[in-house]
Short mmCIF file of C-alpha atoms in Angstrom, two decimals:
data_model
loop_
_atom_site.label_atom_id
_atom_site.label_comp_id
_atom_site.label_asym_id
_atom_site.label_seq_id
_atom_site.Cartn_x
_atom_site.Cartn_y
_atom_site.Cartn_z
CA MET A 12 64.28 103.28 98.09
CA ILE A 13 66.73 105.29 95.96
CA PRO A 14 70.30 104.67 97.15
CA LEU A 15 72.33 107.65 98.35
CA LEU A 16 74.19 109.14 95.43
CA GLN A 17 77.95 108.66 95.62
CA PRO A 18 79.28 109.75 92.23
CA ASP A 19 82.63 108.65 90.97
CA PRO A 20 85.28 111.40 91.44
CA TYR A 21 86.11 111.02 87.76
CA ILE A 22 82.54 111.82 86.81
CA LEU A 23 82.59 114.81 89.13
CA ILE A 24 85.77 116.07 87.46
CA LEU A 25 84.16 115.73 84.00
CA THR A 26 81.07 117.53 85.16
CA GLY A 27 83.08 120.31 86.71
CA ALA A 28 85.20 120.65 83.58
CA GLY A 29 82.09 121.00 81.46
CA PHE A 30 80.79 123.82 83.64
CA LEU A 31 84.24 125.44 83.64
CA ILE A 32 84.50 125.40 79.80
CA ALA A 33 81.00 126.85 79.54
CA LEU A 34 82.09 129.69 81.82
CA VAL A 35 85.25 130.21 79.78
CA ALA A 36 83.12 130.71 76.69
CA TRP A 37 80.28 132.75 78.18
CA LEU A 38 81.64 134.88 80.99
CA PRO A 39 83.80 137.32 78.90
CA LEU A 40 80.72 138.28 76.86
CA ALA A 41 78.52 138.57 79.96
CA LEU A 42 81.13 140.75 81.76
CA ARG A 43 81.88 143.00 78.77
CA ARG A 44 79.99 146.03 80.09
CA LEU A 45 80.19 145.28 83.77
CA PRO A 46 82.78 146.69 86.22
CA LEU A 47 83.91 143.13 86.85
CA SER A 48 86.54 140.90 85.33
CA LEU A 49 86.85 137.15 84.64
CA PRO A 50 89.73 136.70 87.18
CA VAL A 51 87.58 138.25 89.96
CA VAL A 52 84.75 135.78 89.25
CA CYS A 53 87.21 132.83 89.11
CA ILE A 54 88.74 133.65 92.49
CA GLY A 55 85.32 134.00 94.01
CA LEU A 56 84.20 130.66 92.60
CA GLY A 57 87.39 129.00 93.81
CA ALA A 58 86.99 130.36 97.29
CA ALA A 59 83.37 129.21 97.39
CA LEU A 60 84.11 125.71 96.06
CA PHE A 61 86.99 125.03 98.44
CA SER A 62 84.99 126.34 101.39
CA LEU A 63 82.39 123.60 100.96
CA PRO A 64 82.28 121.07 103.83
CA GLY A 65 83.47 118.20 101.64
CA ALA A 66 86.39 120.04 100.05
CA ARG A 67 89.45 118.43 101.63
CA LEU A 68 92.06 119.36 99.08
CA GLU A 69 94.25 122.30 100.09
CA PRO A 70 95.50 123.88 96.86
CA SER A 71 98.36 125.76 98.53
CA PRO A 72 101.65 126.57 96.79
CA LEU A 73 103.34 125.63 100.02
CA ALA A 74 101.96 122.07 99.74
CA TYR A 75 102.64 121.69 96.02
CA PRO A 76 105.68 123.88 95.16
CA GLU A 77 106.70 121.97 92.01
CA ILE A 78 103.18 121.81 90.57
CA THR A 79 102.73 125.54 91.32
CA GLU A 80 105.92 126.39 89.44
CA ARG A 81 105.15 124.22 86.41
CA PHE A 82 101.46 125.05 86.04
CA SER A 83 102.01 128.80 86.33
CA GLU A 84 104.90 128.47 83.85
CA PHE A 85 102.59 126.82 81.36
CA VAL A 86 99.94 129.52 81.63
CA VAL A 87 102.49 132.28 81.21
CA ILE A 88 104.10 130.91 78.03
CA ILE A 89 100.73 130.43 76.38
CA ALA A 90 99.86 134.03 77.27
CA LEU A 91 103.18 135.28 75.86
CA MET A 92 102.50 133.58 72.49
CA GLY A 93 99.06 135.14 72.32
CA ALA A 94 100.39 138.58 73.25
CA GLY A 95 103.01 138.48 70.54
CA LEU A 96 100.63 137.29 67.84
CA LYS A 97 98.06 140.03 68.38
CA LEU A 98 100.41 143.00 68.23
CA ASP A 99 99.88 144.84 64.93
CA ARG A 100 102.59 147.42 65.45
CA VAL A 101 105.80 146.73 63.56
CA PHE A 102 108.75 146.12 65.88
CA GLY A 103 111.22 149.06 66.14
CA LEU A 104 113.10 151.26 68.56
CA HIS A 105 110.98 154.35 67.95
CA ARG A 106 107.65 152.62 67.43
CA TRP A 107 108.11 150.68 70.68
CA GLN A 108 109.46 153.53 72.79
CA VAL A 109 106.69 153.19 75.36
CA THR A 110 107.77 149.56 75.85
CA TRP A 111 111.44 150.33 76.28
CA ARG A 112 110.66 153.00 78.85
CA LEU A 113 108.60 150.55 80.89
CA ILE A 114 111.22 147.76 80.60
CA LEU A 115 114.44 149.75 81.05
CA VAL A 116 113.25 152.32 83.55
CA THR A 117 110.02 151.30 85.28
CA LEU A 118 110.85 147.63 85.84
CA PRO A 119 114.25 148.04 87.50
CA LEU A 120 112.99 150.95 89.55
CA SER A 121 110.04 148.86 90.72
CA ILE A 122 112.26 145.92 91.63
CA GLY A 123 114.61 148.23 93.55
CA ALA A 124 111.79 149.98 95.40
CA ILE A 125 110.01 146.73 96.36
CA THR A 126 113.32 145.18 97.42
CA LEU A 127 114.10 148.20 99.63
CA LEU A 128 110.59 148.07 101.13
CA ALA A 129 110.85 144.33 101.81
CA GLY A 130 114.38 144.50 103.26
CA THR A 131 113.67 147.43 105.61
CA TRP A 132 109.97 147.75 106.44
CA LEU A 133 109.13 144.03 106.26
CA GLY A 134 112.43 142.81 107.68
CA PHE A 135 113.35 140.18 105.07
CA ALA A 136 116.88 139.16 104.35
CA TRP A 137 118.09 140.95 101.26
CA PRO A 138 118.11 137.93 98.92
CA LEU A 139 114.49 137.21 99.86
CA ALA A 140 113.62 140.92 99.55
CA LEU A 141 115.09 140.92 96.03
CA LEU A 142 113.17 137.75 95.11
CA LEU A 143 109.94 139.38 96.28
CA GLY A 144 110.82 142.51 94.27
CA ALA A 145 111.55 140.53 91.12
CA ALA A 146 108.33 138.56 91.51
CA LEU A 147 106.02 141.47 92.19
CA ALA A 148 107.41 144.04 89.79
CA PRO A 149 106.45 142.66 86.32
CA THR A 150 103.08 143.35 84.72
CA ASP A 151 101.33 140.03 84.18
CA PRO A 152 100.72 138.84 80.61
CA VAL A 153 97.86 136.55 81.71
CA LEU A 154 95.58 138.72 83.85
CA ALA A 155 96.18 141.91 81.88
CA ALA A 156 93.98 140.70 78.97
CA ASP A 157 91.32 143.38 79.61
CA VAL A 158 93.87 146.15 79.08
CA GLN A 159 95.66 144.58 76.16
CA VAL A 160 95.18 145.02 72.41
CA GLY A 161 92.50 143.11 70.62
CA PRO A 162 92.97 140.15 68.25
CA PRO A 163 95.20 140.58 65.17
CA ARG A 164 94.07 143.22 62.66
CA THR A 165 91.09 144.45 64.65
CA GLY A 166 92.32 147.98 65.17
CA GLU A 167 92.16 147.76 68.95
CA GLU A 168 95.73 149.07 69.50
CA ASP A 169 95.92 152.49 71.11
CA GLU A 170 99.02 153.60 73.09
CA VAL A 171 97.66 152.36 76.39
CA ARG A 172 96.77 148.85 75.16
CA PHE A 173 99.91 148.53 73.10
CA GLY A 174 102.16 149.65 76.00
CA LEU A 175 100.65 147.27 78.51
CA THR A 176 100.63 144.38 76.07
CA SER A 177 104.18 144.77 74.89
CA GLU A 178 105.44 145.41 78.44
CA ALA A 179 103.75 142.28 79.73
CA GLY A 180 105.31 140.32 76.83
CA ILE A 181 108.85 141.38 77.56
CA ASN A 182 109.12 142.12 81.29
CA ASP A 183 108.53 138.58 82.49
CA GLY A 184 111.79 137.61 80.74
CA ALA A 185 113.50 140.87 81.73
CA ALA A 186 112.79 140.22 85.43
CA PHE A 187 114.35 136.76 85.37
CA PRO A 188 117.98 137.95 85.86
CA PHE A 189 116.90 139.53 89.15
CA VAL A 190 115.38 136.24 90.28
CA HIS A 191 118.67 134.54 89.54
CA LEU A 192 120.53 137.35 91.31
CA ALA A 193 118.45 136.67 94.44
CA ILE A 194 119.28 132.96 94.16
CA ALA A 195 123.00 133.73 93.71
CA LEU A 196 123.08 136.09 96.67
CA ALA A 197 121.39 133.47 98.88
CA LEU A 198 123.88 130.82 97.76
CA ALA A 199 126.87 133.14 98.23
CA GLY A 200 125.61 133.89 101.77
CA THR A 201 126.04 130.22 102.75
CA THR A 202 129.03 129.18 100.63
CA GLY A 203 130.94 132.43 100.21
CA GLU A 204 131.46 131.68 96.50
CA PRO A 205 131.88 134.70 94.13
CA TRP A 206 128.77 135.37 92.13
CA ALA A 207 129.00 138.68 90.26
CA LEU A 208 130.91 137.55 87.12
CA LYS A 209 128.88 134.37 86.65
CA TRP A 210 125.61 136.20 87.12
CA LEU A 211 126.50 138.94 84.65
CA SER A 212 128.01 136.73 82.00
CA TYR A 213 125.66 133.77 82.22
CA ASN A 214 122.28 134.91 83.69
CA VAL A 215 122.28 138.29 81.99
CA LEU A 216 124.30 138.22 78.78
CA TRP A 217 123.98 134.59 77.73
CA GLU A 218 120.48 133.78 78.84
CA ILE A 219 118.98 137.00 77.47
CA GLY A 220 121.02 136.94 74.26
CA ALA A 221 120.42 133.26 73.52
CA GLY A 222 116.73 133.59 74.42
CA VAL A 223 116.19 136.43 71.98
CA ALA A 224 118.29 134.83 69.21
CA GLY A 225 116.71 131.44 69.67
CA GLY A 226 113.17 132.89 69.66
CA TYR A 227 113.94 134.83 66.45
CA LEU A 228 115.32 131.77 64.63
CA ILE A 229 112.45 129.56 65.70
CA GLY A 230 109.95 132.25 64.72
CA ARG A 231 111.57 132.56 61.28
CA ALA A 232 111.46 128.78 60.82
CA PHE A 233 107.78 128.54 61.75
CA GLY A 234 106.99 131.61 59.63
CA TRP A 235 108.62 130.01 56.59
CA LEU A 236 106.91 126.64 57.15
CA THR A 237 103.54 128.33 57.64
CA PHE A 238 103.50 131.04 55.02
CA ARG A 239 106.53 130.86 52.71
CA ILE A 240 107.23 127.23 51.82
CA PRO A 241 106.69 126.98 48.03
CA ALA A 242 104.18 124.14 48.10
CA GLU A 243 100.61 123.27 48.94
CA THR A 244 101.94 121.69 52.14
CA LYS A 245 102.49 125.04 53.82
CA LEU A 246 100.99 124.95 57.31
CA ALA A 247 98.67 127.89 56.65
CA GLN A 248 96.72 125.66 54.29
CA THR A 249 95.55 123.58 57.21
CA GLY A 250 93.69 126.48 58.80
CA ASP A 251 94.55 124.86 62.14
CA GLY A 252 95.59 127.39 64.76
CA LEU A 253 97.12 124.65 66.92
CA ILE A 254 100.40 125.41 65.18
CA ALA A 255 100.70 128.36 67.55
CA LEU A 256 100.88 125.93 70.48
CA SER A 257 103.53 123.95 68.62
CA ALA A 258 105.58 127.13 68.13
CA THR A 259 105.12 127.98 71.84
CA PHE A 260 106.35 124.62 73.11
CA VAL A 261 109.20 124.28 70.59
CA SER A 262 110.47 127.76 71.30
CA TYR A 263 110.25 127.40 75.04
CA GLY A 264 111.67 123.89 75.09
CA LEU A 265 114.64 124.40 72.79
CA THR A 266 115.75 127.64 74.43
CA GLU A 267 115.40 126.13 77.94
CA ILE A 268 117.51 123.19 76.76
CA ILE A 269 120.36 125.58 76.03
CA HIS A 270 119.78 127.31 79.37
CA SER A 271 118.34 130.60 78.19
CA TYR A 272 115.16 132.55 79.00
CA GLY A 273 112.26 130.74 77.42
CA PHE A 274 109.82 133.50 78.33
CA LEU A 275 111.74 135.96 76.15
CA SER A 276 112.11 133.33 73.44
CA VAL A 277 108.38 132.63 73.18
CA PHE A 278 107.45 136.27 72.90
CA VAL A 279 110.15 136.91 70.28
CA THR A 280 109.02 133.81 68.39
CA ALA A 281 105.48 135.17 68.37
CA LEU A 282 106.63 138.60 67.06
CA THR A 283 108.76 136.99 64.37
CA PHE A 284 106.02 134.55 63.41
CA ARG A 285 103.58 137.42 63.02
CA ALA A 286 106.07 139.43 60.93
CA ALA A 287 106.44 136.54 58.43
CA HIS A 288 103.11 137.50 56.82
CA ARG A 289 101.64 140.28 58.89
CA GLY A 290 98.33 140.59 57.13
CA HIS A 291 97.38 136.88 56.82
CA ASP A 292 94.09 135.81 58.32
CA PHE A 293 95.72 132.69 59.78
CA HIS A 294 97.12 134.82 62.56
CA ARG A 295 93.59 135.23 63.87
CA GLU A 296 93.14 131.44 63.92
CA MET A 297 96.35 130.95 65.89
CA HIS A 298 95.48 133.80 68.31
CA ASP A 299 92.05 132.31 68.97
CA VAL A 300 93.46 128.93 69.87
CA THR A 301 96.04 130.35 72.23
CA GLU A 302 93.48 132.57 73.82
CA GLN A 303 91.09 129.70 74.53
CA VAL A 304 93.78 127.52 76.01
CA GLU A 305 95.10 130.45 78.05
CA ARG A 306 91.71 131.38 79.38
CA LEU A 307 90.87 127.80 80.39
CA ALA A 308 94.23 127.28 82.10
CA MET A 309 93.96 130.73 83.79
CA MET A 310 90.51 129.85 85.15
CA VAL A 311 91.77 126.57 86.65
CA LEU A 312 94.76 128.32 88.24
CA LEU A 313 92.64 131.11 89.67
CA LEU A 314 90.06 128.68 91.01
CA LEU A 315 92.97 127.00 92.85
CA PHE A 316 94.27 130.39 93.98
CA GLY A 317 90.84 131.30 95.36
CA GLY A 318 90.80 127.96 97.11
CA ALA A 319 94.25 128.61 98.61
CA VAL A 320 93.06 131.97 99.91
CA ALA A 321 89.98 130.33 101.41
CA LYS A 322 92.14 127.63 103.01
CA GLY A 323 94.40 130.18 104.76
CA LEU A 324 97.11 131.30 102.35
CA LEU A 325 96.91 134.82 103.81
CA ALA A 326 96.81 133.70 107.42
CA GLY A 327 99.33 135.32 109.69
CA LEU A 328 99.62 138.59 107.76
CA ALA A 329 100.48 141.62 109.89
CA TRP A 330 99.17 145.16 109.31
CA GLN A 331 102.51 146.21 107.90
CA ASP A 332 102.20 143.51 105.26
CA LEU A 333 98.85 144.96 104.16
CA ALA A 334 100.37 148.47 104.12
CA ALA A 335 103.31 147.22 102.05
CA ALA A 336 100.96 145.59 99.50
CA LEU A 337 99.03 148.82 99.08
CA VAL A 338 102.25 150.79 98.71
CA ILE A 339 103.46 148.36 95.99
CA LEU A 340 100.26 148.72 93.95
CA LEU A 341 99.25 152.34 94.64
CA VAL A 342 102.60 154.06 95.02
CA ILE A 343 105.53 152.14 93.62
CA ARG A 344 104.09 150.98 90.35
CA PRO A 345 102.27 154.26 89.44
CA VAL A 346 105.23 156.45 90.41
CA THR A 347 107.88 154.33 88.63
CA GLY A 348 105.52 154.05 85.69
CA LEU A 349 105.15 157.80 85.42
CA ILE A 350 108.92 158.24 85.75
CA GLY A 351 109.50 155.80 82.91
CA LEU A 352 106.97 157.52 80.74
CA ALA A 353 108.18 161.06 81.43
CA GLY A 354 108.73 162.82 78.08
CA LEU A 355 106.61 160.36 76.13
CA ARG A 356 104.36 162.01 73.57
CA ALA A 357 101.06 160.86 75.10
CA SER A 358 98.34 162.46 77.11
CA TRP A 359 98.47 162.61 80.87
CA SER A 360 95.42 160.34 81.15
CA GLU A 361 97.12 157.74 78.92
CA LYS A 362 100.29 157.82 80.98
CA LEU A 363 98.39 157.52 84.25
CA THR A 364 96.36 154.59 82.91
CA ILE A 365 99.48 152.71 81.81
CA ALA A 366 101.17 153.46 85.17
CA PHE A 367 98.14 152.30 87.14
CA PHE A 368 97.40 149.07 85.39
CA GLY A 369 100.59 147.21 86.39
CA ILE A 370 98.54 144.05 87.11
CA ARG A 371 100.22 141.36 89.23
CA GLY A 372 99.20 137.73 88.80
CA VAL A 373 100.39 134.42 87.38
CA GLY A 374 103.86 135.60 86.49
CA SER A 375 104.39 136.61 90.13
CA ILE A 376 103.33 133.13 91.25
CA TYR A 377 105.78 131.55 88.85
CA TYR A 378 108.76 133.66 89.83
CA LEU A 379 108.21 133.23 93.53
CA ALA A 380 107.73 129.46 93.16
CA TYR A 381 110.82 129.18 90.96
CA GLY A 382 112.96 131.23 93.34
CA LEU A 383 111.85 129.36 96.45
CA ASN A 384 112.34 126.00 94.70
CA HIS A 385 116.01 126.97 94.03
CA MET A 386 116.75 128.45 97.45
CA GLU A 387 116.99 127.14 100.97
CA VAL A 388 114.33 129.19 102.74
CA ALA A 389 113.11 128.46 106.25
CA GLY A 390 109.41 129.25 106.54
CA PRO A 391 108.30 130.68 103.17
CA GLU A 392 104.74 131.07 104.44
CA ARG A 393 105.03 134.88 104.86
CA LEU A 394 106.51 135.36 101.42
CA TRP A 395 103.60 133.48 99.86
CA ALA A 396 101.10 135.33 102.05
CA ILE A 397 102.42 138.75 100.97
CA ALA A 398 102.63 137.79 97.27
CA GLY A 399 99.12 136.31 97.49
CA LEU A 400 97.82 139.47 99.07
CA VAL A 401 99.36 141.72 96.40
CA ILE A 402 97.92 139.50 93.64
CA LEU A 403 94.48 139.36 95.26
CA ILE A 404 94.29 143.12 95.78
CA SER A 405 95.56 143.72 92.23
CA ILE A 406 92.99 141.39 90.69
CA LEU A 407 90.18 143.01 92.67
CA MET A 408 91.31 146.61 92.25
CA HIS A 409 92.21 146.37 88.59
CA GLY A 410 89.38 144.05 87.76
CA LEU A 411 86.73 146.40 89.18
CA THR A 412 88.15 149.50 87.52
CA VAL A 413 89.35 148.20 84.13
CA THR A 414 85.97 148.31 82.32
CA PRO A 415 84.94 151.85 83.23
CA ILE A 416 88.46 153.29 82.71
CA MET A 417 89.03 151.59 79.35
CA ARG A 418 85.58 152.62 78.16
CA LEU A 419 86.44 156.23 79.17
CA ILE A 420 89.72 155.99 77.24
CA ASP A 421 87.88 154.71 74.17
CA ARG A 422 85.35 157.54 74.30
CA LYS A 423 88.13 160.08 74.69
CA HIS A 424 89.68 158.78 71.48
CA GLY A 425 86.35 159.01 69.65
CA ARG A 426 85.67 155.22 69.68
CA ASP A 427 82.39 153.65 70.68
CA PRO A 428 83.35 150.98 73.26
CA ASP A 429 80.21 148.99 72.38
CA ALA A 430 80.90 148.87 68.68
CA ASP A 431 82.81 146.19 66.85
CA ALA A 432 86.40 147.12 66.16
CA ILE A 433 87.21 148.27 62.66
CA PRO A 434 90.39 146.83 61.09
CA PRO A 435 93.01 149.49 60.45
CA PRO A 436 93.92 150.42 56.86
CA GLY A 437 97.55 149.42 57.57
CA LEU A 438 99.36 147.42 60.11
CA GLN A 439 101.85 149.97 61.34
CA GLY A 440 99.86 150.79 64.44
CA PRO A 441 99.91 154.19 66.22
CA GLY A 442 103.20 155.95 65.83
CA GLY A 443 104.22 153.72 62.94
CA GLY A 444 105.93 154.90 59.93
#
């Protein structure tokens, strides 16, 4: 008689990892022409797996707050390096005007509107309302891959894709001062200590300035070692794209050591690294490595998120919470996006697409986890439920519409969405000069 199979959990993990990696490699190709995205599939798989009778683990951010913060942080910084490396357009005030509009106008307006909604309609204390606003306003650099530019030097960089990629690269760091403001207000409410001067001088001026400067210096150093060092030992000779992960971790680690914004630093490092030798094929190698690591980590996180939803993350939501989530995604982001893009030389369809695809995801998970881990909050269940609902609706809504909308945009610009991208003759990008 054959004994009842009781496989070692380690063997089960290896088997599951093998299937997961196969899905990472195959699903993007399989979903290319379907109105479906990889994140939607991941959440569905996670919900199904954790609904099985033998699944006892509850992958809730409430049960594992520190792990939630650190894992989401890891996924975001990998995505930021990949986003910076694949941008062909040369950095500049005029060339990047769509980005500055989204960062300087749309982001603060979104944070303010969500804060007002959470503080009035949802009844949160103002520090918690601000934390929710800062967490749910930024466009996610991880889950927005389907509306971002293509790999380096592939020519897939229209105004829509460039705007959403560059916005996602910067606004995670740009939203951080508002998270710290929420923490400062919560602390001031219990201790009565003054907060304004410290927040402005330290959390805004120092942490942003040092993050940008640190990212630039580290990017220059890696660019010189990779492309410019006058020897056969230059890192580009290795052909090993893992150097991009090295740059990511060094940039994030060193700038966090001096208490500045590592998210900004990583993105600036990527941009500076790319500028060191803009046309070199090695950028494609580095981008491919970061994309594979990012996709694998993203799938794991979304499997866990799907499991958290299946295990009751959204339990206890009221109808006004659902209404607020829809207002955030269908009213606040599109309206503030169009306000920020007013006057931009782009077609109405392009502006509307950029305004609509403000995808919420892993960055929101990180910011909410970070804020709650640094604040004394009684009963954070509702905050996580609302954030989880917004993320879930965003992934489903944007994931089901991204393929047909982007294919329509491509056809409007005279491109065949089913054809391979043609590398541009130069690397200025649209609007360059």
